[in-house]
mmCIF file of C-alpha atoms in Angstrom:
data_model
loop_
_atom_site.group_PDB
_atom_site.id
_atom_site.type_symbol
_atom_site.label_atom_id
_atom_site.label_comp_id
_atom_site.label_asym_id
_atom_site.label_seq_id
_atom_site.Cartn_x
_atom_site.Cartn_y
_atom_site.Cartn_z
ATOM 1 C CA PHE A 1 -0.444 -0.069 0.626
ATOM 2 C CA ARG A 2 1.168 4.310 -0.596
ATOM 3 C CA LEU A 3 -0.243 6.729 0.952
ATOM 4 C CA ASP A 4 -2.792 9.148 -1.565
ATOM 5 C CA PHE A 5 -4.625 11.778 -1.013
ATOM 6 C CA ARG A 6 -7.413 12.056 -3.252
ATOM 7 C CA GLY A 7 -10.643 14.195 -3.950
ATOM 8 C CA GLU A 8 -10.765 18.076 -3.642
ATOM 9 C CA LEU A 9 -9.932 17.970 0.643
ATOM 10 C CA GLY A 10 -6.908 15.274 0.022
ATOM 11 C CA MET A 11 -8.744 12.685 2.193
ATOM 12 C CA ALA A 12 -5.666 10.283 3.006
ATOM 13 C CA PHE A 13 -6.353 6.628 1.583
ATOM 14 C CA ALA A 14 -4.449 3.246 1.310
ATOM 15 C CA ALA A 15 -3.399 3.198 -1.971
ATOM 16 C CA ILE A 16 -3.072 -0.798 -2.962
ATOM 17 C CA ASP A 17 -0.026 -0.556 -4.629
ATOM 18 C CA PRO A 18 1.779 -4.348 -4.119
ATOM 19 C CA ASP A 19 5.466 -2.298 -5.286
ATOM 20 C CA ALA A 20 5.291 0.563 -2.203
ATOM 21 C CA SER A 21 5.171 0.998 1.514
ATOM 22 C CA MET A 22 3.796 3.316 4.366
ATOM 23 C CA HIS A 23 4.127 4.488 8.151
ATOM 24 C CA GLY A 24 1.514 4.048 10.316
ATOM 25 C CA VAL A 25 0.030 3.149 14.141
ATOM 26 C CA LEU A 26 -1.903 0.202 14.836
ATOM 27 C CA HIS A 27 -4.965 0.636 17.043
ATOM 28 C CA LEU A 28 -6.079 -2.951 18.503
ATOM 29 C CA MET A 29 -9.882 -2.109 18.409
ATOM 30 C CA SER A 30 -13.029 -4.265 19.715
ATOM 31 C CA ALA A 31 -15.678 -5.075 16.790
ATOM 32 C CA LYS A 32 -18.661 -2.197 18.336
ATOM 33 C CA ASP A 33 -15.785 0.415 17.431
ATOM 34 C CA MET A 34 -14.389 -1.455 14.095
ATOM 35 C CA CYS A 35 -18.385 -0.182 12.959
ATOM 36 C CA SER A 36 -18.515 2.631 14.293
ATOM 37 C CA LEU A 37 -15.446 3.351 12.202
ATOM 38 C CA ASP A 38 -17.168 1.586 9.064
ATOM 39 C CA THR A 39 -19.572 4.257 9.799
ATOM 40 C CA LEU A 40 -17.474 7.008 10.219
ATOM 41 C CA GLU A 41 -15.748 6.103 7.039
ATOM 42 C CA MET A 42 -18.332 4.889 4.762
ATOM 43 C CA THR A 43 -16.714 6.081 1.325
ATOM 44 C CA TYR A 44 -13.881 3.904 2.267
ATOM 45 C CA SER A 45 -14.085 -0.282 2.157
ATOM 46 C CA ARG A 46 -11.308 -2.449 4.882
ATOM 47 C CA VAL A 47 -8.953 -4.849 3.506
ATOM 48 C CA GLN A 48 -6.572 -6.933 5.049
ATOM 49 C CA GLY A 49 -2.817 -6.257 4.477
ATOM 50 C CA MET A 50 0.444 -6.816 6.202
ATOM 51 C CA ALA A 51 2.268 -4.525 8.634
ATOM 52 C CA GLU A 52 5.451 -4.684 9.766
ATOM 53 C CA PRO A 53 6.482 -2.966 13.524
ATOM 54 C CA TYR A 54 9.660 -1.283 13.396
ATOM 55 C CA GLU A 55 10.886 -4.790 15.796
ATOM 56 C CA GLY A 56 9.131 -7.984 16.339
ATOM 57 C CA GLU A 57 7.009 -10.375 13.614
ATOM 58 C CA PRO A 58 4.542 -8.693 11.034
ATOM 59 C CA ILE A 59 1.209 -8.996 11.997
ATOM 60 C CA CYS A 60 -2.141 -9.191 9.925
ATOM 61 C CA CYS A 61 -4.480 -5.646 9.486
ATOM 62 C CA THR A 62 -7.023 -4.189 8.227
ATOM 63 C CA LEU A 63 -6.633 -0.390 6.494
ATOM 64 C CA TYR A 64 -9.189 1.622 4.645
ATOM 65 C CA THR A 65 -9.239 2.459 0.968
ATOM 66 C CA ASN A 66 -10.912 3.104 -1.959
ATOM 67 C CA PRO A 67 -10.666 0.933 -4.983
ATOM 68 C CA THR A 68 -12.153 3.575 -7.304
ATOM 69 C CA TRP A 69 -10.334 5.747 -6.678
ATOM 70 C CA GLU A 70 -7.001 4.085 -8.201
ATOM 71 C CA GLU A 71 -8.363 6.189 -11.355
ATOM 72 C CA PRO A 72 -10.554 8.777 -12.418
ATOM 73 C CA GLN A 73 -10.311 10.477 -8.736
ATOM 74 C CA PRO A 74 -7.847 12.756 -9.384
ATOM 75 C CA LEU A 75 -4.615 13.399 -6.444
ATOM 76 C CA GLY A 76 -5.566 16.217 -4.012
ATOM 77 C CA THR A 77 -3.873 18.788 -1.749
ATOM 78 C CA PRO A 78 -4.503 17.761 2.245
ATOM 79 C CA THR A 79 -4.297 20.949 4.509
ATOM 80 C CA GLN A 80 -2.627 21.558 6.702
ATOM 81 C CA ARG A 81 -4.211 20.994 8.933
ATOM 82 C CA TYR A 82 -5.183 17.726 8.072
ATOM 83 C CA ILE A 83 -0.990 17.172 7.306
ATOM 84 C CA GLU A 84 -0.864 18.297 11.516
ATOM 85 C CA ILE A 85 -2.694 16.473 12.762
ATOM 86 C CA MET A 86 -1.482 12.628 10.669
ATOM 87 C CA VAL A 87 2.341 14.739 11.521
ATOM 88 C CA GLU A 88 1.000 14.959 15.950
ATOM 89 C CA GLY A 89 0.012 11.198 16.101
ATOM 90 C CA CYS A 90 2.950 9.764 14.070
ATOM 91 C CA ARG A 91 5.258 11.848 16.621
ATOM 92 C CA SER A 92 3.023 10.837 19.739
ATOM 93 C CA HIS A 93 3.486 7.099 18.593
ATOM 94 C CA GLY A 94 7.415 6.494 17.559
ATOM 95 C CA VAL A 95 6.909 6.831 14.075
ATOM 96 C CA LYS A 96 9.886 7.272 11.900
ATOM 97 C CA GLU A 97 11.357 10.749 11.443
ATOM 98 C CA GLU A 98 11.737 10.392 8.117
ATOM 99 C CA TRP A 99 8.577 9.575 7.293
ATOM 100 C CA ILE A 100 7.140 12.025 8.980
ATOM 101 C CA GLU A 101 9.618 14.422 7.241
ATOM 102 C CA ARG A 102 7.377 12.738 3.895
ATOM 103 C CA LEU A 103 3.967 13.889 5.255
ATOM 104 C CA LEU A 104 6.164 17.171 5.668
ATOM 105 C CA SER A 105 7.235 17.646 1.970
#
């Protein structure tokens, strides 16, 4: 997967790309919380993926993506506030600085 920003508001999603990778944070969620997130992220679909922690073994995980955005939806530019929220989350959860620098560029 790769991180893409699509649409007028530059919303983030995990684009299916077998040659790419992205950094992020895994959260253990209950089935009830996942249903709530499904409602919030209603334009996205859940897909299974593999996460490779900085330390430890790969972990099966769930990502949200929107396959219909692979093509005709143009790439978008996220707002500065959106990027700042992502960066703050990355920093507070120990995501590598190289990824944070990429988000800021």
